[in-house]
Short mmCIF file of C-alpha atoms in Angstrom, two decimals:
data_model
loop_
_atom_site.label_atom_id
_atom_site.label_comp_id
_atom_site.label_asym_id
_atom_site.label_seq_id
_atom_site.Cartn_x
_atom_site.Cartn_y
_atom_site.Cartn_z
CA MET Z 14 124.69 144.56 4.94
CA GLY Z 15 128.29 144.28 6.09
CA ASP Z 16 127.75 147.21 8.41
CA LYS Z 17 126.76 146.53 12.04
CA ILE Z 18 123.34 147.53 13.32
CA ARG Z 19 122.64 148.35 17.00
CA PRO Z 20 120.45 145.72 18.86
CA GLU Z 21 117.79 148.15 19.90
CA GLN Z 22 117.17 149.02 16.24
CA MET Z 23 116.00 145.49 15.27
CA GLU Z 24 112.73 145.88 13.35
CA VAL Z 25 110.73 144.03 10.70
CA SER Z 26 108.90 145.90 7.95
CA THR Z 27 105.33 144.65 7.46
CA GLY Z 28 105.64 145.02 3.69
CA VAL Z 29 102.92 144.56 1.12
CA SER Z 30 103.50 140.90 0.33
CA ASN Z 31 105.47 138.05 1.77
CA ASN Z 32 108.27 138.33 -0.78
CA ASP Z 33 109.23 141.95 0.00
CA THR Z 34 109.31 141.46 3.82
CA VAL Z 35 112.87 142.03 5.02
CA PRO Z 36 114.50 143.16 8.25
CA THR Z 37 114.80 146.91 8.00
CA LEU Z 38 116.86 147.31 11.14
CA GLY Z 39 118.92 144.72 12.98
CA LYS Z 40 122.26 143.78 14.37
CA VAL Z 41 124.24 141.05 12.64
CA GLU Z 42 127.75 140.45 13.95
CA ASP Z 43 128.69 138.16 11.06
CA MET Z 44 128.22 138.59 7.35
CA ILE Z 45 124.89 137.37 5.95
CA SER Z 46 124.82 136.56 2.26
CA VAL Z 47 122.46 138.38 -0.12
CA GLU Z 48 120.09 135.41 -0.39
CA ASP Z 49 119.43 135.35 3.28
CA LEU Z 50 116.08 137.08 3.03
CA TRP Z 51 113.12 136.21 5.35
CA ASP Z 52 109.48 136.19 4.71
CA ARG Z 53 106.75 137.04 7.19
CA ASP Z 54 104.19 134.30 7.82
CA THR Z 55 100.83 135.89 8.63
CA VAL Z 56 99.02 132.67 9.47
CA GLY Z 57 98.43 132.64 13.21
CA THR Z 58 101.09 134.53 15.21
CA PRO Z 59 103.43 136.35 12.76
CA PHE Z 60 106.97 134.96 12.64
CA LEU Z 61 109.96 135.00 10.29
CA LYS Z 62 110.97 132.03 8.10
CA PRO Z 63 112.85 131.50 4.85
CA ALA Z 64 110.73 132.20 1.81
CA ASN Z 65 111.97 129.07 0.01
CA ALA Z 66 113.53 125.85 1.13
CA GLY Z 67 116.94 127.03 0.08
CA ASP Z 68 116.63 130.42 1.71
CA ASP Z 69 118.59 129.57 4.88
CA ILE Z 70 120.99 131.77 6.81
CA GLY Z 71 124.18 130.88 5.03
CA ASP Z 72 126.47 127.97 5.74
CA THR Z 73 127.67 126.72 9.11
CA LEU Z 74 130.40 129.31 9.25
CA ILE Z 75 127.93 132.20 8.95
CA ARG Z 76 125.65 132.35 11.97
CA ILE Z 77 123.82 134.79 14.27
CA ASN Z 78 125.56 134.92 17.66
CA LYS Z 79 122.59 136.34 19.60
CA ILE Z 80 118.92 136.62 18.86
CA TRP Z 81 115.82 137.63 20.88
CA ALA Z 82 112.65 135.85 19.85
CA THR Z 83 109.46 134.44 21.40
CA ASP Z 84 109.69 131.07 19.57
CA ILE Z 85 112.40 129.49 17.47
CA GLU Z 86 111.45 126.72 15.05
CA SER Z 87 114.12 124.55 13.46
CA THR Z 88 113.72 121.71 11.01
CA ASN Z 89 117.13 120.39 12.04
CA TYR Z 90 118.81 120.04 15.43
CA PRO Z 91 120.15 123.46 16.39
CA SER Z 92 123.51 124.01 18.00
CA VAL Z 93 124.31 125.87 21.23
CA SER Z 94 127.82 127.31 21.51
CA GLY Z 95 128.82 125.02 18.69
CA THR Z 96 127.43 121.92 20.34
CA PRO Z 97 124.54 120.26 18.52
CA LEU Z 98 121.30 119.68 20.52
CA SER Z 99 120.85 116.04 19.55
CA ASP Z 100 118.42 113.56 21.10
CA GLN Z 101 121.26 111.98 23.10
CA TYR Z 102 122.76 114.63 25.32
CA LEU Z 103 123.82 118.25 25.67
CA ALA Z 104 127.39 118.79 26.73
CA THR Z 105 128.74 122.33 27.15
CA SER Z 106 130.80 124.19 29.68
CA ASP Z 107 128.78 127.37 29.17
CA ASP Z 108 125.51 128.33 30.91
CA VAL Z 109 122.43 127.47 28.90
CA ARG Z 110 119.30 129.22 30.16
CA PHE Z 111 115.70 128.72 29.03
CA GLY Z 112 112.43 130.13 30.35
CA GLN Z 113 110.81 126.73 29.88
CA VAL Z 114 112.27 123.51 28.50
CA ILE Z 115 110.16 120.74 26.98
CA VAL Z 116 111.92 117.46 26.34
CA ASP Z 117 109.72 114.77 24.88
CA ASN Z 118 106.74 114.77 27.30
CA LEU Z 119 108.65 116.34 30.23
CA THR Z 120 108.27 120.01 30.98
CA LEU Z 121 110.69 121.92 33.22
CA ASN Z 122 109.23 125.24 34.19
CA GLY Z 123 110.92 127.14 37.00
CA SER Z 124 111.18 124.68 39.93
CA THR Z 125 108.45 122.38 38.56
CA LEU Z 126 109.03 119.21 36.53
CA SER Z 127 105.79 117.86 35.04
CA SER Z 128 104.50 115.52 32.39
CA SER Z 129 102.96 117.31 29.43
CA THR Z 130 101.01 114.18 28.46
CA GLY Z 131 99.64 113.42 31.93
CA ASN Z 132 101.61 110.16 32.16
CA ASN Z 133 103.89 109.02 35.00
CA ILE Z 134 107.36 110.52 35.43
CA ASN Z 135 109.99 107.79 35.76
CA ILE Z 136 113.43 108.50 37.23
CA THR Z 137 115.73 105.51 36.62
CA PRO Z 138 119.52 105.52 37.08
CA ASP Z 139 121.37 104.46 33.95
CA ASN Z 140 123.43 102.02 36.05
CA PRO Z 141 121.36 99.66 38.25
CA ALA Z 142 124.07 99.93 40.91
CA ASP Z 143 123.53 103.69 41.17
CA HIS Z 144 121.02 105.29 43.56
CA ILE Z 145 118.84 108.37 43.49
CA ILE Z 146 119.90 110.85 46.19
CA ILE Z 147 117.63 113.73 47.24
CA ASN Z 148 118.80 116.58 49.45
CA SER Z 149 121.83 114.55 50.59
CA HIS Z 150 119.52 112.60 52.94
CA TRP Z 151 117.10 110.38 51.02
CA ASP Z 152 118.63 107.44 49.18
CA PHE Z 153 116.30 105.61 46.76
CA ASP Z 154 117.78 102.25 45.79
CA GLY Z 155 115.28 100.25 43.81
CA LYS Z 156 112.54 99.35 46.32
CA THR Z 157 114.51 100.60 49.33
CA LEU Z 158 114.37 104.08 50.90
CA VAL Z 159 117.27 104.86 53.27
CA ALA Z 160 118.25 107.95 55.24
CA ILE Z 161 121.98 108.42 54.63
CA SER Z 162 122.68 111.54 56.76
CA ASP Z 163 123.14 111.64 60.54
CA SER Z 164 119.84 113.41 61.17
CA ASP Z 165 116.31 112.60 62.27
CA THR Z 166 113.89 111.60 59.51
CA THR Z 167 110.45 113.18 59.70
CA LEU Z 168 107.37 112.57 57.56
CA THR Z 169 104.74 115.24 58.23
CA ALA Z 170 101.38 115.44 56.50
CA TYR Z 171 99.76 118.68 55.54
CA THR Z 172 97.71 120.25 58.32
CA GLY Z 173 94.50 118.28 58.76
CA LYS Z 174 95.61 115.53 56.34
CA ASN Z 175 96.99 112.02 56.78
CA ILE Z 176 99.93 109.95 55.51
CA THR Z 177 98.79 106.68 53.89
CA ILE Z 178 101.13 103.76 53.14
CA GLU Z 179 99.66 100.56 51.68
CA SER Z 180 96.16 101.66 52.75
CA VAL Z 181 97.45 102.27 56.29
CA THR Z 182 96.68 105.78 57.52
CA PHE Z 183 98.95 107.69 59.91
CA ASP Z 184 97.21 110.63 61.56
CA GLY Z 185 99.26 112.11 64.38
CA GLY Z 186 99.52 109.31 66.94
CA VAL Z 187 96.71 107.26 65.35
CA VAL Z 188 97.30 104.41 62.89
CA ALA Z 189 94.15 103.31 61.05
CA ALA Z 190 93.10 100.69 58.49
CA VAL Z 191 95.54 98.05 59.80
CA THR Z 192 93.75 94.68 59.77
CA ASP Z 193 96.75 92.43 60.40
CA LEU Z 194 100.03 93.72 61.85
CA THR Z 195 103.16 91.65 62.46
CA VAL Z 196 106.13 93.02 64.40
CA ASP Z 197 109.01 90.57 64.81
CA ASN Z 198 107.19 87.45 66.07
CA LEU Z 199 104.14 89.32 67.40
CA ASN Z 200 100.98 89.39 65.31
CA LEU Z 201 98.01 91.68 65.93
CA ASP Z 202 94.93 90.49 64.06
CA GLY Z 203 91.63 92.15 64.89
CA ASN Z 204 91.26 91.94 68.69
CA THR Z 205 93.87 89.16 69.01
CA LEU Z 206 97.57 89.56 69.85
CA ILE Z 207 99.52 86.33 69.38
CA THR Z 208 103.12 85.22 69.01
CA THR Z 209 104.27 83.36 65.95
CA SER Z 210 106.86 81.61 68.17
CA GLY Z 211 108.08 81.67 71.75
CA ASN Z 212 106.56 83.29 74.85
CA MET Z 213 104.88 86.71 74.93
CA LEU Z 214 106.56 89.09 77.40
CA LEU Z 215 105.03 92.34 78.66
CA THR Z 216 107.71 94.47 80.30
CA SER Z 217 107.27 97.97 81.69
CA ALA Z 218 109.50 100.40 83.55
CA ALA Z 219 106.48 101.13 85.77
CA HIS Z 220 103.10 99.42 86.11
CA ILE Z 221 101.24 97.47 83.43
CA THR Z 222 97.56 98.43 83.56
CA LEU Z 223 94.76 96.51 81.82
CA THR Z 224 91.56 98.56 81.68
CA THR Z 225 88.17 97.87 80.10
CA PRO Z 226 85.14 100.13 79.68
CA GLU Z 227 82.55 100.12 82.42
CA ASN Z 228 80.74 96.79 82.99
CA ASN Z 229 83.24 94.86 80.86
CA SER Z 230 85.65 92.14 81.97
CA ILE Z 231 89.30 91.25 81.37
CA TYR Z 232 89.76 87.60 80.35
CA LEU Z 233 93.03 85.64 80.49
CA THR Z 234 92.15 82.32 78.86
CA PRO Z 235 94.78 79.64 78.10
CA SER Z 236 94.17 77.20 75.28
CA GLY Z 237 93.86 73.46 75.63
CA THR Z 238 92.72 71.30 78.54
CA PHE Z 239 95.93 71.64 80.51
CA GLY Z 240 96.75 75.25 79.65
CA MET Z 241 97.50 77.63 82.51
CA VAL Z 242 97.76 81.37 83.09
CA ARG Z 243 101.06 82.09 84.82
CA ILE Z 244 101.99 85.39 86.46
CA ASN Z 245 105.50 85.19 87.90
CA SER Z 246 105.26 82.18 90.26
CA LEU Z 247 101.45 82.36 90.30
CA THR Z 248 99.46 79.85 88.25
CA LEU Z 249 95.77 80.07 87.32
CA SER Z 250 94.45 76.76 86.05
CA GLY Z 251 90.71 76.28 85.65
CA ASP Z 252 89.20 77.40 88.96
CA THR Z 253 92.50 77.06 90.87
CA ILE Z 254 95.11 79.66 91.84
CA SER Z 255 98.42 78.17 92.99
CA SER Z 256 101.94 79.34 93.74
CA ASP Z 257 105.01 77.61 92.32
CA PHE Z 258 108.47 77.05 93.75
CA SER Z 259 107.25 76.77 97.38
CA ASN Z 260 106.47 80.50 97.52
CA ASP Z 261 103.65 82.03 99.52
CA LEU Z 262 100.58 83.22 97.66
CA ASN Z 263 100.00 86.84 98.72
CA LEU Z 264 96.87 88.89 98.08
CA ILE Z 265 97.66 92.53 98.83
CA SER Z 266 95.32 95.48 98.41
CA GLU Z 267 95.55 99.15 99.38
CA ALA Z 268 91.90 98.81 100.40
CA ALA Z 269 89.83 95.73 101.24
CA ILE Z 270 90.14 92.29 99.62
CA VAL Z 271 86.65 90.99 98.93
CA LEU Z 272 85.86 87.34 98.24
CA THR Z 273 82.30 86.96 96.96
CA SER Z 274 80.49 83.86 95.77
CA ALA Z 275 77.19 83.51 93.98
CA ASP Z 276 74.03 82.96 96.01
CA ASN Z 277 73.93 79.65 97.91
CA ASN Z 278 77.59 78.96 97.15
CA ASP Z 279 80.46 78.71 99.63
CA ILE Z 280 83.91 80.28 99.72
CA THR Z 281 86.27 77.43 100.60
CA LEU Z 282 89.82 77.92 101.86
CA THR Z 283 91.52 74.52 102.11
CA ALA Z 284 95.08 73.96 103.32
CA GLY Z 285 97.19 71.04 102.18
CA LEU Z 286 98.18 68.06 104.30
CA ASN Z 287 99.11 69.29 107.80
CA GLY Z 288 98.70 72.83 106.51
CA LYS Z 289 96.67 75.63 108.03
CA VAL Z 290 94.63 78.51 106.64
CA ALA Z 291 96.24 81.65 108.08
CA ILE Z 292 94.51 85.03 108.19
CA ASP Z 293 96.86 87.56 109.73
CA ASN Z 294 97.90 85.77 112.96
CA VAL Z 295 94.79 83.55 113.04
CA ARG Z 296 95.09 79.99 111.74
CA ILE Z 297 92.26 77.61 110.93
CA TYR Z 298 92.73 73.86 110.54
CA SER Z 299 90.74 70.67 111.30
CA SER Z 300 87.82 72.59 112.90
CA THR Z 301 90.35 74.49 115.05
CA ILE Z 302 90.92 78.24 115.25
CA GLU Z 303 94.14 79.40 116.89
CA THR Z 304 96.34 82.50 117.02
CA SER Z 305 100.07 82.61 116.42
CA GLY Z 306 100.28 85.27 119.11
CA GLY Z 307 97.98 87.38 121.27
CA ASP Z 308 94.34 86.92 122.18
CA LEU Z 309 91.61 85.73 119.86
CA ARG Z 310 88.90 88.37 119.76
CA LEU Z 311 85.41 87.81 118.45
CA ILE Z 312 83.70 91.15 117.80
CA SER Z 313 80.20 91.69 116.48
CA ALA Z 314 78.80 94.96 115.15
CA SER Z 315 75.57 94.18 117.01
CA ASN Z 316 77.54 93.38 120.20
CA THR Z 317 76.12 89.86 120.11
CA LEU Z 318 77.94 86.57 119.47
CA LEU Z 319 75.66 83.63 118.76
CA ILE Z 320 76.32 79.90 119.23
CA GLY Z 321 73.93 77.65 117.35
CA ASN Z 322 71.54 78.02 114.45
CA SER Z 323 68.11 77.73 116.10
CA ALA Z 324 67.92 73.98 115.48
CA ALA Z 325 64.93 72.37 117.20
CA GLY Z 326 65.58 70.32 120.34
CA VAL Z 327 69.33 71.03 120.43
CA ASP Z 328 70.97 71.96 123.77
CA TYR Z 329 74.12 73.87 122.78
CA ARG Z 330 77.29 73.36 124.77
CA LEU Z 331 80.43 75.44 125.14
CA GLY Z 332 83.41 73.29 126.08
CA PHE Z 333 86.87 73.93 127.50
CA ASP Z 334 89.61 71.39 126.72
CA GLY Z 335 92.25 71.48 129.44
CA GLU Z 336 95.32 69.36 129.99
CA ASN Z 337 93.97 67.60 133.10
CA ASN Z 338 90.33 68.66 133.34
CA ASN Z 339 87.63 69.73 130.91
CA GLY Z 340 84.65 71.93 131.53
CA TYR Z 341 81.37 72.65 129.79
CA ILE Z 342 78.58 75.17 129.89
CA ARG Z 343 75.35 73.83 128.47
CA TRP Z 344 72.31 75.83 127.46
CA TRP Z 345 69.15 73.83 128.05
CA GLU Z 346 67.02 75.15 125.24
CA ASP Z 347 63.58 73.89 126.34
CA GLU Z 348 64.19 74.50 130.06
CA ALA Z 349 65.78 77.94 129.40
CA TYR Z 350 68.73 77.80 131.82
CA PHE Z 351 72.49 77.25 131.84
CA ASP Z 352 74.13 74.23 133.39
CA PHE Z 353 77.75 74.24 134.57
CA ASP Z 354 79.28 70.82 135.05
CA HIS Z 355 81.79 72.25 137.57
CA TYR Z 356 81.67 74.83 140.33
CA ILE Z 357 81.95 78.49 139.43
CA ALA Z 358 84.65 80.41 141.27
CA GLN Z 359 84.35 84.17 141.28
CA PRO Z 360 85.69 86.96 143.47
CA GLY Z 361 82.16 88.09 144.24
CA VAL Z 362 80.81 91.51 145.13
CA PHE Z 363 80.32 92.11 148.86
CA ALA Z 364 81.41 94.17 151.88
CA SER Z 365 80.81 94.45 155.65
CA ILE Z 366 81.56 96.59 158.70
CA TYR Z 367 81.05 95.54 162.33
CA VAL Z 368 81.75 96.10 166.04
CA THR Z 369 82.55 93.44 168.66
CA GLY Z 370 82.39 94.08 172.42
CA GLY Z 371 81.60 97.72 171.97
CA SER Z 372 81.05 99.94 174.99
CA ALA Z 373 80.79 103.41 173.52
CA ALA Z 374 77.44 105.04 174.14
CA GLN Z 375 75.95 107.33 171.48
CA GLU Z 376 73.31 109.88 172.47
CA ILE Z 377 70.40 110.12 170.08
CA ALA Z 378 68.32 113.26 170.27
CA THR Z 379 64.56 113.01 170.39
CA GLY Z 380 62.48 113.58 167.25
CA ALA Z 381 61.34 111.95 164.01
CA SER Z 382 64.73 112.17 162.24
CA TYR Z 383 67.10 109.22 162.04
CA VAL Z 384 70.72 109.59 163.17
CA LYS Z 385 73.60 107.57 161.66
CA THR Z 386 75.15 105.20 164.16
CA THR Z 387 78.85 105.58 164.89
CA ALA Z 388 79.36 102.27 166.65
CA PHE Z 389 81.29 100.39 163.89
CA THR Z 390 84.98 99.83 164.60
CA THR Z 391 86.16 97.21 162.05
CA ASN Z 392 86.10 96.67 158.29
CA GLY Z 393 84.98 93.18 157.35
CA GLU Z 394 85.52 91.16 154.16
CA ASN Z 395 84.98 93.07 150.92
CA SER Z 396 85.32 92.58 147.14
CA ASN Z 397 84.34 95.07 144.45
CA CYS Z 398 82.70 97.16 147.20
CA THR Z 399 84.35 99.36 149.83
CA SER Z 400 84.10 98.80 153.62
CA ASP Z 401 84.58 102.12 155.46
CA GLN Z 402 84.17 101.72 159.26
CA THR Z 403 85.85 105.06 159.84
CA ASN Z 404 82.82 106.76 158.29
CA ASN Z 405 80.44 103.97 159.35
CA LYS Z 406 79.35 103.12 155.77
CA ILE Z 407 79.76 100.75 152.83
CA THR Z 408 80.30 102.14 149.30
CA ILE Z 409 78.72 100.05 146.53
CA THR Z 410 80.57 100.30 143.18
CA LYS Z 411 78.66 97.85 140.95
CA THR Z 412 75.06 98.14 139.83
CA GLY Z 413 72.68 95.25 140.47
CA LYS Z 414 70.58 93.51 143.07
CA TYR Z 415 72.02 93.24 146.61
CA ARG Z 416 71.08 91.45 149.81
CA VAL Z 417 71.50 93.76 152.82
CA VAL Z 418 71.74 92.40 156.37
CA GLY Z 419 71.88 94.52 159.55
CA ARG Z 420 72.10 93.17 163.13
CA CYS Z 421 72.76 94.68 166.56
CA CYS Z 422 72.73 93.80 170.29
CA ALA Z 423 72.16 97.05 172.17
CA LEU Z 424 71.56 98.57 175.62
CA SER Z 425 69.24 101.55 176.20
CA GLU Z 426 70.06 104.28 178.74
CA PHE Z 427 66.47 104.32 179.93
CA ALA Z 428 63.84 101.62 180.19
CA ASN Z 429 60.69 101.41 178.12
CA VAL Z 430 62.21 103.27 175.11
CA VAL Z 431 61.12 102.20 171.63
CA TRP Z 432 64.06 102.06 169.23
CA GLU Z 433 63.89 101.98 165.38
CA GLY Z 434 66.66 101.32 162.90
CA VAL Z 435 66.70 101.57 159.09
CA ALA Z 436 69.27 101.23 156.27
CA PHE Z 437 69.87 104.39 154.19
CA LEU Z 438 71.03 104.09 150.54
CA ASP Z 439 72.46 107.29 149.11
CA GLY Z 440 70.70 109.26 151.89
CA VAL Z 441 67.30 107.68 151.27
CA ALA Z 442 65.67 105.33 153.81
CA LYS Z 443 64.97 101.82 152.52
CA THR Z 444 61.79 100.99 154.41
CA ASN Z 445 62.10 97.27 153.69
CA LEU Z 446 65.36 97.25 155.69
CA HIS Z 447 63.87 98.27 159.05
CA PHE Z 448 63.68 97.09 162.67
CA LYS Z 449 61.71 98.38 165.73
CA GLN Z 450 61.83 97.15 169.33
CA LYS Z 451 60.93 98.39 172.84
CA LEU Z 452 63.67 97.98 175.43
CA THR Z 453 61.75 97.57 178.74
CA THR Z 454 64.83 97.63 180.98
CA ASN Z 455 68.14 99.43 180.84
CA THR Z 456 70.17 96.36 181.78
CA ASP Z 457 69.00 93.76 179.33
CA VAL Z 458 70.82 93.34 175.97
CA ASN Z 459 68.30 93.13 173.16
CA ASN Z 460 68.74 91.70 169.61
CA MET Z 461 67.42 93.69 166.60
CA GLY Z 462 67.97 93.50 162.81
CA PHE Z 463 66.77 93.34 159.16
CA ASN Z 464 67.45 91.26 156.02
CA ASP Z 465 66.17 92.00 152.49
CA LEU Z 466 67.05 92.90 148.87
CA ILE Z 467 67.64 96.30 147.30
CA ASP Z 468 68.21 97.50 143.72
CA VAL Z 469 71.26 99.66 142.97
CA PRO Z 470 70.70 101.20 139.51
CA SER Z 471 73.67 103.60 139.63
CA VAL Z 472 77.03 103.73 141.38
CA PRO Z 473 78.86 104.68 143.46
CA VAL Z 474 76.41 104.97 146.38
CA ASP Z 475 76.80 104.78 150.19
CA LEU Z 476 74.91 102.45 152.54
CA ASP Z 477 74.70 103.19 156.32
CA LEU Z 478 72.61 102.37 159.46
CA ARG Z 479 70.54 105.06 161.22
CA VAL Z 480 68.41 104.93 164.42
CA ARG Z 481 65.85 106.97 166.37
CA HIS Z 482 63.62 106.59 169.52
CA ASP Z 483 60.30 107.80 170.90
CA SER Z 484 61.49 109.22 174.25
CA GLY Z 485 60.98 112.88 175.05
CA GLY Z 486 64.65 113.75 175.54
CA GLY Z 487 68.06 112.58 174.47
CA VAL Z 488 68.74 108.88 175.15
CA GLU Z 489 72.03 107.02 174.82
CA ILE Z 490 72.32 103.67 173.03
CA THR Z 491 75.27 101.30 173.35
CA MET Z 492 75.84 98.72 170.59
CA GLU Z 493 77.97 95.93 171.98
CA TYR Z 494 77.73 93.84 168.82
CA ALA Z 495 76.58 95.05 165.41
CA THR Z 496 77.13 94.25 161.69
CA LEU Z 497 76.11 95.76 158.34
CA ASN Z 498 76.89 93.85 155.15
CA VAL Z 499 75.89 93.74 151.45
CA GLU Z 500 76.21 90.94 148.86
CA TYR Z 501 75.61 91.10 145.10
CA VAL Z 502 73.00 88.59 143.95
CA GLY Z 503 72.32 89.57 140.33
CA SER Z 504 72.05 92.25 137.69
CA THR Z 505 69.64 95.11 137.99
#
């Protein structure tokens, strides 16, 4: 058996019995003594073993350098490259490769380290001062986990799964199952966020928005009898809002600011001593309303401003407080009229045209039609109406009721001529403003005229005087004195 046998010729003869089973082909690089015979164990999976306890493979100086086998069983600790595999450690500079290594109840198979008994796997440094380092980033030091590389640290759960730490679940941006959370000196417990010490500050680079679901309120409630809610220099205490440090209290809205009280309750704005309630440039104090500039306008959507509250037997009065004189307008409720305690001065609405010492004769043709007189030479007093003697008319520019007066002293060219005169408004004869007289001589000056009211529902309109006669031909009339005037007396 001193000759060498090629590796690929390693075979085992089945033999007839265990005692005559020997390797028939094999490669042995060192000498094997004659007693080194192997038996074949047929119980279970066949394998080779010494037939007797003393049938080993020579002494320690005679060994097999290489062997290929499915399982190797040793009753003593084997050696690898001359180094014994004891239960303390394996130290060798050569590569030692195994398909699977089982040490005690730990199994290393490929990239997987598992417990063969189903118990926990404990990794404990031999020196308590040493740490466990994983992937040059994670540092496990007792109960502390530290990232030791200059990189971001990311914990990512499997798709659709969560990360749970101490029964706290992290799912994307959602943290669940936290019943009491303390960060620094802030504690979140249920629906309550409190500080364990000091003030609570809410600071934002933009706006801070507090939002509740529909039909729910936001409550800021201080504790204790004298507790207050403070926002910058603004203080809310009980039912009172006040401003500190002598600052103004400003309510600003991009839309309307609405102050609403419950039914039958008032909204009260009360200024301090010598103070005033200011709304824009309107100030209210001690039953007084004033403006800091400009007019005070009272505007009603119904175009009606009311004074009084329909109290029985009360005559309401509007007063004017002047430096030297006061004035009042009183409404007599039962009598239904106004009373002014002073005279009323107004520019009025009126106009007139007239002629004085006229000598111009105007021929009026015969017939039923009236002809406008051209005798007027002078514009009289006028206000809010236009006197126009050039065109022998008055233009009325305000609607309402007017008193119209027309007078003339005239001479007729012929005797026994019946003359008629009438006022025309906008080209229509006003029959209530009419005169008629027979002039029996051609030398006597006769007086004629009219005086009554008219209604002017629309403006502007013209008022003029027209005449006619009953003679068969043309007859001249000379108005030495004549006047036509109007005066506003009331609304239409």
